[in-house]
Amino acid sequence: MERTLVLVKPDAMQRGLAGEIISRLERRGLKIVAMKMIQMDAALAKRHYAIHRGKPFFEKLVAYITSAPIIAAVFEGPRAVDVARKTMGETDPAGAAAGTIRGDLSVEIGRNLVHGSDSPENAEEEIELFFSPQEVISYEREIDRWIIES
Ligand code: DAT
Ligand code: MG
């Protein structure tokens, strides 16, 4: 089963939208298998966003993601990476479809509320940055057979 890293970003926490965001992913059918609240430091932020190093928005991105506490979580399910990103909507909220987290609740790319891994490979690396193996818990839910066909 696929896993993806989700970050409820500082703006979402400050705006009291953590429950709403987690709820949308949960109601979609994805299963929470790890979760913690932390405040990211610059070192972690630069590792997490290493691919964007050197881009014009990099410093602001690091400042934003470290500016207040976040919730880091791992969600699991069939095609969890794509399912989570579709639920979040496009990176730039101005272009994100209504019905998505970003499309419904945000307006600017620098305050887009949430992070989701962009591939299963990157998800595995990102999960390792935030969680030890023991912190990611495999468990069964009785409801799963009503969400996942087999
Ligand atoms: P995503 O978060 O949808 O995976 P990304 O990985 O391309 O998008 O970028 C990471 C974050 O960096 C994104 O959530 C917001 C910010 N960002 C990306 N492109 C930007 C840009 N052109 N200007 C300002 N911020 C940007
Ligand atoms: Mg990304």
XYZ file of C-alpha atoms and ligand atoms in Angstrom:
177
model
C 0.000 0.000 0.000
C 1.307 3.473 -0.919
C 2.207 6.120 1.639
C 2.594 9.884 1.348
C 3.915 12.636 3.595
C 1.466 15.416 4.409
C 2.422 18.664 6.130
C -0.260 20.935 7.549
C 1.693 24.155 7.024
C 2.029 27.087 9.468
C -0.739 29.159 7.827
C -3.203 26.291 8.168
C -2.291 25.843 11.832
C -2.556 29.577 12.543
C -5.933 29.760 10.770
C -7.348 26.811 12.700
C -7.685 24.688 9.565
C -5.705 21.636 10.702
C -8.808 19.621 11.545
C -10.510 20.556 8.269
C -7.476 19.548 6.200
C -6.848 16.280 8.013
C -10.572 15.550 7.905
C -10.754 15.974 4.133
C -7.911 13.510 3.585
C -9.372 11.104 6.133
C -12.883 11.270 4.666
C -11.432 10.641 1.222
C -10.523 7.212 2.584
C -6.818 7.603 3.296
C -5.605 6.138 6.587
C -3.473 8.059 9.089
C -0.446 5.886 9.936
C 1.747 8.555 11.600
C 1.243 12.060 12.985
C 3.102 14.655 15.081
C 3.182 18.401 15.722
C 6.607 20.008 15.392
C 8.192 23.321 14.530
C 10.594 22.704 11.663
C 14.064 24.228 11.944
C 15.953 25.652 8.970
C 18.089 22.524 8.578
C 15.056 20.257 8.241
C 13.296 22.760 5.970
C 16.302 22.961 3.647
C 16.523 19.169 3.447
C 12.797 18.799 2.848
C 12.837 21.459 0.110
C 16.360 20.613 -1.210
C 15.021 20.273 -4.756
C 14.053 23.979 -4.701
C 17.454 25.237 -3.483
C 18.625 28.155 -5.620
C 15.148 29.084 -6.852
C 14.038 32.688 -6.230
C 11.364 31.678 -3.721
C 13.578 29.272 -1.718
C 14.506 31.568 1.195
C 10.909 32.741 1.656
C 9.720 29.141 1.507
C 12.126 28.128 4.296
C 11.142 31.181 6.383
C 7.431 30.368 5.937
C 7.612 26.657 6.740
C 9.703 27.309 9.891
C 7.640 30.305 11.070
C 5.228 28.391 13.342
C 4.319 24.816 14.298
C 3.105 22.343 11.695
C 1.542 18.903 11.740
C 3.448 16.209 9.878
C 1.492 13.093 8.975
C 1.746 9.974 6.882
C -1.382 8.888 5.010
C -1.711 5.445 3.478
C -3.965 4.061 0.775
C -4.174 2.966 -2.852
C -2.303 5.572 -4.941
C -2.044 7.718 -1.807
C 0.422 10.167 -3.404
C -1.888 11.115 -6.272
C -5.068 10.904 -4.232
C -3.664 13.281 -1.591
C -2.341 15.768 -4.158
C -5.657 15.791 -6.049
C -7.470 16.433 -2.772
C -5.053 19.331 -2.109
C -5.372 20.906 -5.567
C -2.788 22.702 -7.694
C 0.282 24.274 -6.096
C -0.958 27.811 -6.883
C -4.314 28.225 -5.141
C -5.413 30.769 -7.766
C -5.552 27.904 -10.247
C -6.688 25.189 -7.868
C -10.136 23.742 -8.546
C -13.014 24.479 -6.221
C -13.597 21.452 -4.040
C -9.895 21.064 -3.309
C -8.241 22.140 -0.059
C -6.203 24.888 -1.741
C -9.030 25.877 -4.103
C -11.524 26.267 -1.291
C -9.395 27.686 1.505
C -6.439 29.662 0.090
C -5.508 32.289 -2.483
C -1.705 32.547 -2.790
C 1.131 30.128 -3.627
C 3.182 31.286 -0.645
C 0.313 30.439 1.723
C -1.019 27.224 0.203
C -1.783 25.457 3.479
C -0.533 21.970 2.827
C 2.253 19.782 1.427
C 1.931 16.404 -0.228
C 4.733 14.255 -1.646
C 4.882 14.221 -5.461
C 5.964 10.598 -6.091
C 6.090 7.351 -4.115
C 9.919 7.490 -4.181
C 10.034 11.045 -2.822
C 7.354 10.121 -0.288
C 9.593 7.414 1.178
C 12.505 9.853 1.505
C 10.318 12.595 2.985
C 8.706 10.218 5.484
C 12.188 9.213 6.676
C 13.038 12.876 7.267
C 10.119 13.311 9.673
C 9.481 9.891 11.207
C 11.446 6.949 12.564
C 10.235 3.539 11.334
C 8.697 2.891 14.777
C 6.548 6.017 14.499
C 4.778 4.767 11.375
C 2.153 2.287 12.518
C 0.594 -0.380 10.325
C -2.881 -1.357 11.459
C -6.160 -2.625 10.077
C -9.451 -0.748 10.062
C -12.714 -2.690 9.908
C -14.043 -0.115 7.434
C -11.228 -0.615 4.936
C -13.095 -3.268 2.914
C -15.766 -0.631 2.220
C -13.120 1.771 0.892
C -10.681 -0.591 -0.815
C -12.082 -3.337 -3.050
C -9.375 -5.919 -2.380
P 3.904 21.450 -4.295
O 3.872 22.005 -2.895
O 2.551 21.514 -4.945
O 4.545 20.096 -4.386
P 6.403 22.490 -5.348
O 7.054 21.272 -4.798
O 6.667 22.823 -6.785
O 4.829 22.436 -5.149
O 6.851 23.751 -4.489
C 6.958 23.662 -3.082
C 6.360 24.890 -2.479
O 7.137 26.028 -2.867
C 4.932 25.188 -2.950
O 3.967 24.547 -2.152
C 4.870 26.675 -2.819
C 6.286 27.133 -3.106
N 6.449 27.547 -4.493
C 6.557 26.745 -5.575
N 6.699 27.459 -6.693
C 6.678 28.753 -6.315
C 6.778 29.996 -7.006
N 6.924 30.037 -8.325
N 6.708 31.127 -6.261
C 6.563 31.090 -4.932
N 6.458 29.965 -4.213
C 6.514 28.808 -4.904
Mg 6.461 19.475 -4.078
